[in-house]
Structures are given as C-alpha cells and as structure tokens.
Coordinates of N, CA and C and ligand atoms in Angstrom, one line a residue:
M1375 N 86.6 -2.4 134.6 CA 84.9 -2.5 134.2 C 84.4 -1.2 134.2
L1376 N 83.6 -0.8 133.3 CA 83.0 0.5 132.9 C 81.5 0.2 134.0
R1377 N 81.2 1.0 135.0 CA 79.9 1.0 135.4 C 78.7 1.7 135.1
Y1378 N 77.8 1.4 134.7 CA 76.6 2.7 134.2 C 75.7 2.5 135.4
V1379 N 76.0 3.9 135.8 CA 75.4 4.2 137.1 C 73.7 4.6 137.2
T1380 N 73.0 3.7 137.5 CA 71.6 4.0 137.3 C 70.6 2.8 138.0
T1381 N 69.5 3.2 138.3 CA 68.7 2.2 138.9 C 68.0 1.5 138.1
N1382 N 67.9 1.7 136.6 CA 67.1 1.4 135.4 C 67.9 0.4 134.8
P1383 N 67.4 -0.9 134.9 CA 68.3 -1.9 133.8 C 68.3 -1.5 132.3
G1384 N 67.0 -0.9 132.1 CA 66.3 -0.4 130.8 C 67.7 0.2 129.8
K1385 N 68.1 1.0 130.6 CA 69.5 2.1 130.4 C 70.5 1.0 130.1
V1386 N 71.1 0.3 130.7 CA 72.0 -0.7 130.9 C 71.8 -1.4 129.6
R1387 N 70.7 -1.9 129.0 CA 70.7 -3.0 127.8 C 70.9 -2.3 126.6
E1388 N 70.7 -0.8 126.4 CA 70.5 0.3 125.3 C 72.0 0.1 125.2
A1389 N 72.8 0.5 126.5 CA 74.1 0.6 126.6 C 74.9 -0.3 126.1
E1390 N 74.5 -1.8 126.7 CA 75.2 -3.0 126.2 C 75.6 -2.9 124.7
S1391 N 74.6 -2.6 123.8 CA 74.8 -2.5 122.2 C 76.0 -1.7 121.7
Y1392 N 76.2 -0.6 122.5 CA 77.6 0.2 122.1 C 79.0 -0.3 122.6
L1393 N 79.0 -1.1 123.6 CA 80.2 -1.4 124.2 C 80.6 -2.8 123.8
A1394 N 82.0 -3.2 124.1 CA 82.1 -4.6 124.0 C 81.7 -5.3 125.2
D1395 N 81.5 -6.7 124.7 CA 80.7 -7.5 125.6 C 81.4 -7.5 126.8
G1396 N 80.3 -7.5 127.9 CA 81.2 -7.8 129.3 C 81.9 -6.5 129.6
S1397 N 81.9 -5.4 128.8 CA 82.8 -4.1 129.6 C 82.0 -3.6 130.3
V1398 N 80.6 -3.7 130.1 CA 80.0 -2.6 131.2 C 79.1 -3.4 132.1
S1399 N 78.8 -2.8 133.3 CA 77.7 -3.6 134.3 C 76.8 -2.5 134.7
Q1400 N 76.1 -2.7 135.4 CA 75.2 -1.9 136.2 C 75.5 -1.3 137.5
L1401 N 75.7 -0.2 138.0 CA 76.2 0.2 139.4 C 74.8 0.8 139.8
D1402 N 74.1 0.3 140.6 CA 72.5 0.4 141.3 C 72.6 1.5 142.4
F1403 N 73.3 2.6 142.1 CA 73.5 3.6 142.8 C 72.8 5.0 142.9
D1404 N 71.6 5.1 143.4 CA 71.0 6.2 143.5 C 71.5 7.4 144.1
Y1405 N 72.5 8.2 143.5 CA 73.3 9.4 143.5 C 72.0 10.3 143.8
A1406 N 72.3 11.4 144.8 CA 71.3 12.7 144.7 C 71.4 13.5 144.0
E1407 N 70.4 13.7 142.9 CA 70.2 14.6 142.2 C 70.3 16.0 142.4
I1408 N 71.1 17.3 141.8 CA 71.1 18.1 142.3 C 69.9 18.8 141.3
Q1409 N 69.4 19.9 141.9 CA 68.1 20.6 141.1 C 68.8 21.8 140.1
A1410 N 68.8 21.5 138.9 CA 69.2 22.6 137.8 C 68.4 22.5 136.9
D1411 N 68.4 23.4 136.0 CA 67.4 23.7 134.6 C 68.0 22.9 133.6
E1412 N 69.3 22.3 133.5 CA 69.8 21.9 132.8 C 70.2 20.2 132.8
L1413 N 70.5 19.4 132.1 CA 70.8 18.0 132.2 C 72.2 17.9 132.7
A1414 N 73.1 18.7 132.2 CA 74.5 18.3 132.0 C 75.1 18.7 133.6
P1415 N 74.7 19.7 134.4 CA 75.1 19.8 135.6 C 74.7 18.6 136.5
I1416 N 73.7 18.5 136.3 CA 72.9 17.3 137.0 C 73.8 15.7 136.8
A1417 N 74.2 15.5 135.7 CA 75.0 14.6 135.1 C 76.3 14.4 135.7
A1418 N 76.7 15.7 135.6 CA 78.4 15.9 136.0 C 78.5 15.7 137.5
R1419 N 77.7 16.2 138.4 CA 77.6 16.3 139.7 C 77.6 14.6 140.1
G1420 N 76.5 13.9 139.4 CA 76.5 12.7 139.9 C 77.4 11.7 139.4
A1421 N 78.3 12.0 138.2 CA 79.2 11.2 137.7 C 80.2 11.4 138.9
R1422 N 80.6 12.4 139.4 CA 81.6 12.7 140.6 C 81.4 11.9 141.9
D1423 N 80.1 11.9 142.3 CA 79.7 11.6 143.1 C 79.8 10.0 143.1
A1424 N 79.2 9.4 142.1 CA 79.3 7.9 141.6 C 80.6 7.6 142.0
Y1425 N 81.7 8.2 141.1 CA 83.2 8.0 141.2 C 83.4 7.8 142.4
R1426 N 83.3 8.1 143.1 CA 83.7 8.6 144.9 C 83.2 7.6 145.6
E1427 N 81.9 6.8 145.0 CA 81.2 5.6 145.6 C 82.0 4.1 145.2
A1428 N 82.4 4.7 143.8 CA 82.6 3.2 143.1 C 84.1 2.9 143.1
G1429 N 84.7 4.0 142.9 CA 86.3 3.9 142.6 C 86.5 3.2 141.4
E1430 N 85.7 3.5 140.6 CA 86.1 2.7 139.2 C 85.3 3.6 138.1
P1431 N 86.0 3.2 136.8 CA 84.9 4.2 135.6 C 83.6 4.4 135.9
V1432 N 82.9 5.3 136.0 CA 81.6 5.3 135.7 C 81.2 6.5 134.6
L1433 N 79.7 5.8 134.3 CA 79.1 6.7 133.4 C 77.6 6.9 133.9
V1434 N 77.4 8.2 134.2 CA 76.0 8.5 134.5 C 75.4 8.9 133.4
D1435 N 74.0 8.7 133.5 CA 73.0 9.1 132.1 C 71.9 9.9 132.8
D1436 N 71.8 11.3 132.7 CA 70.7 12.1 132.9 C 69.9 12.3 131.5
A1437 N 68.6 12.1 131.8 CA 67.7 12.2 130.4 C 66.3 13.2 130.7
G1438 N 65.7 13.4 129.9 CA 64.4 13.9 130.1 C 63.7 14.4 128.8
L1439 N 62.4 14.6 128.9 CA 61.3 14.7 127.7 C 61.2 16.5 128.0
F1440 N 61.4 17.1 126.9 CA 61.1 18.4 126.8 C 60.1 18.6 125.8
V1441 N 59.0 19.2 126.3 CA 57.7 19.3 125.5 C 58.0 21.0 125.2
E1442 N 58.0 21.3 123.8 CA 58.1 22.4 123.2 C 56.9 23.6 123.7
A1443 N 55.8 23.4 123.8 CA 54.8 24.5 123.8 C 54.8 24.6 125.5
L1444 N 55.5 23.7 126.0 CA 55.7 24.0 127.4 C 57.1 24.6 127.9
D1445 N 57.9 24.9 126.9 CA 58.9 25.6 127.4 C 60.0 25.0 127.7
G1446 N 59.9 23.4 127.6 CA 60.6 22.4 127.8 C 60.3 21.5 128.8
F1447 N 59.3 21.8 129.5 CA 58.7 21.0 131.0 C 58.5 19.9 130.2
P1448 N 58.6 18.6 131.0 CA 59.1 18.4 132.3 C 60.8 18.6 132.4
G1449 N 61.6 18.3 131.4 CA 62.9 18.7 130.9 C 63.6 18.0 132.1
P1450 N 64.6 18.6 133.1 CA 65.2 17.9 134.1 C 64.2 17.2 135.2
Y1451 N 63.2 17.6 135.1 CA 62.1 17.2 136.1 C 61.3 16.1 135.9
S1452 N 61.3 15.5 134.6 CA 61.0 14.5 134.1 C 60.7 13.2 135.1
S1453 N 61.7 12.7 135.8 CA 61.6 11.9 136.8 C 60.5 12.2 138.0
Y1454 N 60.5 13.1 138.5 CA 59.4 13.8 139.3 C 58.2 13.7 138.9
V1455 N 57.9 14.2 137.6 CA 56.7 14.4 137.2 C 56.3 13.1 136.6
E1456 N 57.1 12.1 136.1 CA 56.8 10.6 136.1 C 56.0 10.0 137.5
D1457 N 57.1 10.2 138.5 CA 56.7 9.6 139.6 C 55.3 10.3 140.3
T1458 N 55.0 11.7 140.0 CA 53.9 12.1 140.8 C 52.9 12.1 139.7
L1459 N 52.8 12.8 138.7 CA 51.4 12.6 137.9 C 51.6 11.5 136.8
G1460 N 52.5 10.8 136.5 CA 52.6 9.6 135.6 C 52.3 10.0 134.3
I1461 N 52.6 9.3 133.4 CA 52.7 9.8 131.8 C 51.3 9.6 131.3
D1462 N 50.3 9.1 131.8 CA 49.1 9.2 131.2 C 48.8 10.8 131.5
R1463 N 48.8 11.4 132.8 CA 48.4 12.7 132.7 C 49.2 13.5 131.9
V1464 N 50.6 13.4 131.8 CA 51.4 14.3 131.0 C 50.6 14.3 129.5
W1465 N 50.4 12.8 129.1 CA 49.5 13.1 127.6 C 48.6 14.0 128.0
E1466 N 47.7 13.9 128.9 CA 46.5 14.6 129.0 C 46.7 16.0 128.7
I1467 N 47.8 16.3 129.6 CA 48.2 18.0 129.7 C 48.5 18.7 128.3
V1468 N 49.4 17.6 127.5 CA 49.9 17.6 126.2 C 48.6 17.7 124.9
H1469 N 47.8 16.8 125.3 CA 46.7 16.7 124.3 C 45.7 17.7 124.3
D1470 N 45.8 18.7 125.0 CA 45.0 20.0 125.1 C 45.8 21.0 124.5
L1471 N 47.1 20.8 124.0 CA 47.8 21.8 123.3 C 48.0 21.7 122.0
E1472 N 48.0 22.6 121.0 CA 47.8 22.5 119.7 C 49.5 22.0 119.0
D1473 N 50.3 22.4 119.8 CA 51.4 22.0 119.6 C 52.0 21.0 120.5
R1474 N 52.2 19.7 120.0 CA 52.6 18.8 120.5 C 53.9 17.7 120.6
R1475 N 54.9 19.0 119.7 CA 56.2 18.5 119.6 C 56.9 18.2 120.9
A1476 N 58.0 17.5 121.0 CA 58.8 17.4 122.1 C 60.1 16.8 121.6
A1477 N 61.0 16.6 122.7 CA 62.4 16.3 122.2 C 63.1 15.4 123.6
F1478 N 63.4 14.3 123.2 CA 64.1 13.6 124.2 C 65.6 14.1 124.2
R1479 N 66.3 14.4 125.5 CA 67.3 14.7 125.3 C 68.2 14.0 126.5
C1480 N 69.4 13.6 126.2 CA 70.3 12.6 127.1 C 71.5 13.4 127.5
T1481 N 71.9 13.3 128.7 CA 73.5 13.7 128.8 C 74.4 12.5 129.5
L1482 N 75.2 12.3 128.9 CA 76.2 11.1 129.7 C 77.3 11.9 130.4
A1483 N 77.9 11.7 131.6 CA 78.9 12.1 132.1 C 79.8 10.9 132.5
Y1484 N 81.2 11.3 132.2 CA 82.3 9.8 132.3 C 83.0 10.5 133.5
C1485 N 83.6 9.9 134.2 CA 84.5 10.2 135.5 C 85.2 8.6 135.6
D1486 N 86.8 8.9 135.6 CA 87.4 7.8 135.9 C 88.4 8.3 137.1
G1487 N 88.2 9.3 137.4 CA 89.3 10.1 138.2 C 90.5 10.3 138.0
A1488 N 90.9 10.1 137.0 CA 92.4 10.3 136.1 C 92.2 11.7 135.3
G1489 N 93.2 12.4 135.0 CA 93.1 13.5 134.1 C 92.9 13.1 132.7
F1490 N 92.2 14.1 132.3 CA 91.9 14.2 130.7 C 91.3 15.4 130.2
A1491 N 91.5 15.6 129.1 CA 90.9 17.0 128.4 C 89.2 17.0 128.7
A1492 N 88.8 17.3 129.9 CA 87.4 17.4 130.3 C 86.6 18.3 129.2
S1493 N 85.5 17.9 129.1 CA 84.7 18.7 128.4 C 85.1 20.5 128.4
P1494 N 85.2 21.3 127.5 CA 85.4 22.5 127.4 C 84.4 23.1 128.0
D1495 N 83.4 22.9 127.8 CA 82.2 23.6 128.2 C 81.8 23.0 129.8
A1496 N 82.6 23.8 130.8 CA 82.4 23.5 132.0 C 81.2 23.8 132.5
V1497 N 80.1 22.9 132.4 CA 78.5 23.4 132.7 C 78.4 23.4 134.0
D1498 N 79.1 23.1 134.9 CA 78.7 22.9 136.3 C 79.7 24.1 136.8
R1499 N 80.2 25.1 136.1 CA 81.4 26.1 136.9 C 80.9 26.9 137.7
G1500 N 79.9 27.2 137.6 CA 79.1 28.2 138.6 C 79.1 27.5 139.9
D1501 N 78.6 26.2 139.9 CA 78.3 25.3 141.1 C 79.7 25.2 141.8
R1502 N 80.7 25.0 140.8 CA 82.0 24.8 141.2 C 82.7 26.1 141.9
V1503 N 82.3 27.4 141.5 CA 83.0 28.6 142.0 C 82.4 28.9 143.2
A1504 N 80.8 28.5 143.6 CA 80.5 28.7 144.7 C 81.3 27.9 145.6
A1505 N 81.3 26.5 145.4 CA 81.7 25.6 146.5 C 82.9 25.9 146.7
A1506 N 83.9 26.7 145.7 CA 85.3 27.0 146.0 C 85.3 28.3 147.1
A1507 N 84.2 29.4 146.7 CA 84.3 30.5 147.4 C 83.8 30.2 149.0
A1508 N 83.1 28.9 149.2 CA 82.5 28.4 150.2 C 83.8 28.1 151.2
G1509 N 85.3 28.0 150.6 CA 86.4 27.5 151.2 C 86.4 26.1 151.4
P1510 N 87.6 26.0 152.1 CA 87.7 24.1 152.2 C 86.6 23.8 153.2
G1511 N 86.1 22.6 153.2 CA 84.9 22.2 153.8 C 83.6 22.4 153.5
G1512 N 83.8 23.9 152.7 CA 82.2 24.0 152.4 C 81.7 23.5 151.0
G1513 N 82.5 22.8 150.1 CA 82.3 22.5 149.0 C 81.8 20.9 149.5
T1514 N 81.2 20.2 148.3 CA 81.0 18.6 149.0 C 82.1 17.7 148.3
D1515 N 83.2 18.3 147.8 CA 84.1 17.3 146.7 C 85.3 17.8 147.5
D1516 N 86.1 16.6 147.3 CA 87.6 16.1 147.6 C 88.6 16.9 146.6
G1517 N 89.6 17.0 146.8 CA 90.7 17.8 146.2 C 91.0 16.8 144.9
G1518 N 92.2 17.2 144.2 CA 92.8 17.0 143.0 C 93.0 17.5 141.9
E1519 N 93.3 17.3 140.8 CA 93.5 18.2 139.4 C 92.4 18.7 139.2
D1520 N 92.5 19.9 138.3 CA 91.4 20.5 137.7 C 91.5 20.5 136.5
D1521 N 91.2 19.9 135.3 CA 91.4 19.3 134.5 C 90.3 20.2 133.2
E1522 N 89.3 21.0 133.8 CA 88.4 21.9 133.0 C 88.8 23.0 132.4
G1523 N 90.2 23.6 133.1 CA 90.9 25.0 132.4 C 90.5 25.8 133.7
G1524 N 91.1 26.7 133.3 CA 90.5 28.0 134.3 C 91.6 27.9 135.2
G1525 N 91.4 26.9 136.1 CA 92.2 26.9 137.5 C 91.5 27.8 138.4
G1526 N 92.6 28.1 139.5 CA 92.2 29.4 140.5 C 90.8 29.0 141.1
E1527 N 90.1 27.9 141.4 CA 89.1 27.6 141.9 C 89.4 26.5 143.3
G1528 N 90.5 26.6 143.5 CA 90.9 25.9 144.8 C 90.7 24.2 144.7
R1529 N 90.2 23.4 145.7 CA 89.9 22.3 145.6 C 88.8 21.5 145.3
A1530 N 87.5 22.6 145.2 CA 86.1 22.3 145.1 C 85.8 21.6 143.7
E1531 N 85.1 20.6 143.9 CA 84.6 19.7 142.3 C 85.7 19.7 141.4
S1532 N 86.7 19.1 141.9 CA 87.7 19.0 141.1 C 87.9 17.9 140.2
L1533 N 87.2 16.8 140.1 CA 87.0 15.8 139.6 C 86.9 15.8 137.9
P1534 N 87.9 15.6 136.8 CA 87.5 15.9 135.4 C 86.3 14.9 134.9
V1535 N 85.5 15.4 134.4 CA 84.2 14.9 133.8 C 84.1 15.1 132.6
K1536 N 84.1 14.0 131.6 CA 83.6 14.4 130.4 C 82.1 13.9 129.4
L1537 N 81.5 15.2 128.9 CA 80.0 15.0 128.6 C 79.7 14.6 127.1
F1538 N 78.9 13.9 127.0 CA 78.5 13.5 125.6 C 77.1 13.6 125.5
E1539 N 76.3 14.3 124.5 CA 74.9 14.6 124.6 C 74.3 14.2 123.4
G1540 N 73.2 13.8 123.5 CA 72.1 13.3 122.2 C 70.9 13.9 122.8
Y1541 N 70.1 13.9 121.2 CA 68.7 14.4 121.1 C 68.0 13.7 120.0
V1542 N 66.7 13.8 120.5 CA 65.7 13.2 119.1 C 64.4 13.9 119.4
P1543 N 64.2 14.4 117.8 CA 62.6 15.2 117.9 C 61.4 14.1 117.8
G1544 N 60.5 14.4 118.4 CA 59.3 13.7 117.9 C 57.9 14.3 118.6
R1545 N 57.0 13.8 118.9 CA 56.0 14.7 119.9 C 55.2 13.6 120.6
V1546 N 54.3 14.2 121.6 CA 53.8 13.5 122.8 C 52.3 12.9 122.1
V1547 N 52.2 11.7 122.3 CA 50.7 11.3 121.8 C 50.2 10.1 123.0
A1548 N 49.2 9.7 122.4 CA 48.3 8.9 123.3 C 49.6 7.4 123.6
P1549 N 49.2 6.8 124.7 CA 50.3 5.7 124.9 C 49.9 4.8 124.1
R1550 N 51.0 4.1 123.2 CA 50.9 3.1 122.7 C 52.5 2.1 122.8
G1551 N 52.2 0.5 123.0 CA 53.2 0.1 122.7 C 53.5 -0.4 124.3
D1552 N 54.1 -1.7 124.1 CA 54.4 -2.6 125.7 C 56.0 -2.4 125.9
G1553 N 57.3 -1.9 124.9 CA 58.4 -2.1 125.3 C 58.7 -0.8 126.1
G1554 N 60.1 -0.6 126.2 CA 60.9 0.5 126.7 C 60.4 0.5 128.3
F1555 N 60.7 1.7 128.6 CA 60.2 2.3 130.1 C 59.8 3.8 130.1
G1556 N 59.6 4.3 131.1 CA 59.4 5.7 131.2 C 58.3 6.2 130.4
Y1557 N 58.8 7.5 129.6 CA 57.7 8.0 128.9 C 57.7 7.4 127.4
D1558 N 58.4 6.2 127.0 CA 58.5 5.4 125.8 C 57.1 5.3 125.2
P1559 N 55.8 4.9 125.9 CA 54.9 4.9 125.1 C 54.0 6.1 124.6
I1560 N 54.5 7.4 125.1 CA 53.9 8.5 124.6 C 54.6 9.4 123.9
F1561 N 55.9 8.8 123.4 CA 56.8 9.5 122.7 C 56.9 9.0 121.4
E1562 N 56.4 9.7 120.4 CA 56.7 9.0 118.8 C 57.5 9.8 117.9
H1563 N 58.3 8.8 117.5 CA 59.2 9.5 116.6 C 58.9 8.6 115.2
D1564 N 58.9 9.4 114.1 CA 58.9 8.6 112.5 C 57.9 7.5 112.8
G1565 N 56.4 8.2 113.3 CA 55.2 7.0 113.3 C 55.2 5.9 114.2
E1566 N 56.4 5.7 115.2 CA 56.3 4.7 116.1 C 56.5 5.3 117.3
T1567 N 55.7 5.0 118.5 CA 56.3 5.3 119.6 C 57.5 4.6 120.2
F1568 N 58.3 5.2 121.3 CA 59.4 4.3 121.5 C 59.0 3.1 122.2
A1569 N 58.1 2.9 122.6 CA 57.6 1.6 123.3 C 57.1 0.5 122.3
E1570 N 57.1 0.8 121.2 CA 56.7 0.1 119.8 C 58.0 -0.5 119.2
M1571 N 59.0 0.3 119.6 CA 60.6 -0.2 119.0 C 61.1 -1.3 119.7
D1572 N 62.0 -2.5 119.2 CA 63.0 -3.1 119.8 C 63.9 -1.9 120.4
T1573 N 64.8 -2.8 121.1 CA 66.0 -1.9 121.7 C 67.0 -1.5 120.5
E1574 N 67.2 -2.5 119.7 CA 67.9 -2.0 118.4 C 67.6 -0.7 117.4
R1575 N 66.1 -0.7 117.2 CA 65.7 0.1 116.7 C 65.6 1.8 117.4
K1576 N 65.0 1.5 118.6 CA 65.2 2.6 119.6 C 66.8 3.3 119.6
N1577 N 67.7 2.3 119.9 CA 68.9 2.7 120.0 C 69.3 3.6 118.9
A1578 N 69.1 3.0 117.6 CA 69.4 3.7 116.1 C 68.6 5.1 115.9
V1579 N 67.9 5.5 116.6 CA 67.2 6.8 116.7 C 67.3 7.8 118.1
S1580 N 67.5 6.9 119.0 CA 67.2 7.7 120.4 C 68.4 8.8 120.8
H1581 N 67.7 9.6 121.9 CA 69.1 10.5 122.6 C 69.8 9.9 123.1
R1582 N 69.6 8.7 123.9 CA 70.8 8.0 124.3 C 71.4 7.4 123.4
G1583 N 71.0 6.6 122.5 CA 72.0 6.1 121.3 C 72.8 6.9 120.5
R1584 N 72.2 8.3 120.4 CA 73.2 9.3 120.1 C 74.2 9.5 120.8
A1585 N 73.9 9.9 122.2 CA 75.1 10.0 123.0 C 76.0 8.9 123.4
L1586 N 75.6 7.7 123.3 CA 76.2 6.7 123.5 C 77.3 6.2 122.4
E1587 N 76.6 6.6 121.2 CA 77.2 6.3 120.0 C 78.8 7.4 120.1
K1588 N 78.7 8.6 120.7 CA 79.7 9.7 121.0 C 80.6 9.0 121.8
F1589 N 80.0 8.6 123.0 CA 80.8 7.9 124.3 C 81.7 6.8 123.7
A1590 N 81.3 6.0 123.1 CA 81.9 4.5 122.4 C 82.8 4.9 121.6
E1591 N 82.8 6.1 120.9 CA 83.9 6.3 119.8 C 85.0 6.8 120.8
W1592 N 84.8 7.7 121.7 CA 85.7 8.6 122.5 C 86.5 7.5 123.3
Y1593 N 85.6 6.8 124.0 CA 86.1 5.8 125.1 C 87.0 4.4 124.2
A1594 N 86.9 4.2 123.0 CA 87.4 3.2 122.5 C 89.0 3.3 122.4
D1595 N 89.3 4.6 122.4 CA 90.6 5.4 122.2 C 91.5 5.6 123.6
R1596 N 90.4 5.2 124.8 CA 90.8 5.8 125.9 C 91.5 4.3 126.6
Ligands
LIG2328 P1 66.7 9.9 134.7 O1 67.5 10.4 133.6 O2 67.0 8.2 134.7 O3 66.8 10.6 135.6 O4 65.3 9.8 133.8 C1 64.4 11.0 134.0 C2 63.0 10.6 133.7 O5 62.9 10.7 132.3 C3 62.4 9.4 134.0 O6 61.3 9.6 134.3 C4 63.0 8.4 133.2 O7 61.5 7.2 133.0 C5 62.8 9.1 132.0 N1 63.6 8.6 130.8 C6 64.8 8.6 130.7 N2 65.3 8.2 129.6 C7 64.2 7.4 128.7 C8 63.9 7.2 127.8 O8 64.8 6.7 127.1 N3 62.5 6.7 127.6 C9 61.6 7.1 128.0 N4 61.6 7.8 129.3 C10 63.1 7.8 129.5

C-alpha cells in the first residue's frame, strides 16, 4: 500500500483520482520540514524521514504559491505564511502590486527503501555532502545504498528518492469559491479560482495533478 504523507486529506482526495482504487491511503505524519529555498530538498528529506517512520512506500508532497512580483515569495514558506498572515492578507499584499501573476508548484518525492534509478538531479546533494562530512553520527540518516550516483559520500542521506514536479500558472485574486483548501480561493487559473473548481477540474490543470500524472505513469511500471 502506498502511503500519501500529509496531514491534509484534501491532497489525498486529489491523489486518489490518479491511482488504482484502494492503492493509496493517508499517512498522517507531520515530518519536520527542513528550511530551504526550493521545494525539492524539503520533499526529498520528508520522504526519507517518512519512509523510516512507516516502513512502506511513501509519497511526500511539498507545494507552494510563488508570486512573480515578490520573487517567488511565499514559495517554500507558503505554509508558514498561510498560518501566520492568512490568505486574505496575502491577497491584500498582492492587491497593491501591478503584476499579480503567480504559479503553484508541487514536488512529489517517492521512497520505498529499495534501490532504483533515483532522480538524476540530486537536489539535496549539498545537504547530503554536509552530513557525510560530519561523519558517522553527524548526519540524521541511516546507512544503505546510494543510488543517486556519484558515490563517495559515505552513509549519510542514502535512501534513494524519486522526484516528480508539477506547475500551473495563474494569478492572485480576491477570494472566491468554497471548495479546495489553502490558497485555492485566491489562486485563479483560466478565469476560475481553484476553490471554484471541483476536484476533477482542479486535477486536470493543477500543479499537483501534473506531478501526480507523471508519478502514476512511472509507478504503474514499478
Ligand atoms: P504543504 O505542501 O502541505 O507544506 O503546503 C504548503 C502550503 O501551500 C500550505 O499553506 C498549503 O495550504 C498550501 N497548498 C498546498 N497545495 C495547495 C493547493 O493545491 N491549493 C492551495 N493551497 C495549497
């Protein structure tokens, strides 16, 4: 059984549309998010931690809203900004900008503890090198094969992780709609906010839908 690691059941509902009935279930595990200015290292680390917790195949999803005129802010800090400012204040900030274009991005990270050709772009390699340099006990990870190529990094951060990315362009608008979650009411794509779309319609265009589509195709052969 594939475990979708999230505290947000809305994400699992979206994932269920892409995977065979009953093949995915929520793992309500709140892994500690590392601080990074990109989604991929956060998702990769989360997948390794969640796999160690669950002991079965896991899919971790890290997503964020990237506002162009704010140089991508809040991006990887979207969760913190939603919890502290809230989406109404994000709208107020963007309202004062001339350019309200934004994008949603999602990175899915898969880990099942087995070896496979992991993503060639070892996005968290810097992190791994630092952990390896700290020596045994210096990193936060246990041993195993390193399938991300390169080698020579010792035992740190050794679980292979496969990454899948999705992106959707749009713009920030005044809140509209009752569906979805998070920033959905203030993110508009093609004239509709995500909160005005049902799950099927949102999946057809969303960052998560695009990433899930790529994952489901790869996973079907696994
Ligand atoms: P995380 O990936 O669960 O850490 O989410 C980061 C932030 O983005 C949180 O504030 C979520 O509510 C928000 N978020 C993630 N995915 C979506 C989405 O599909 N629509 C709206 N907000 C989202």
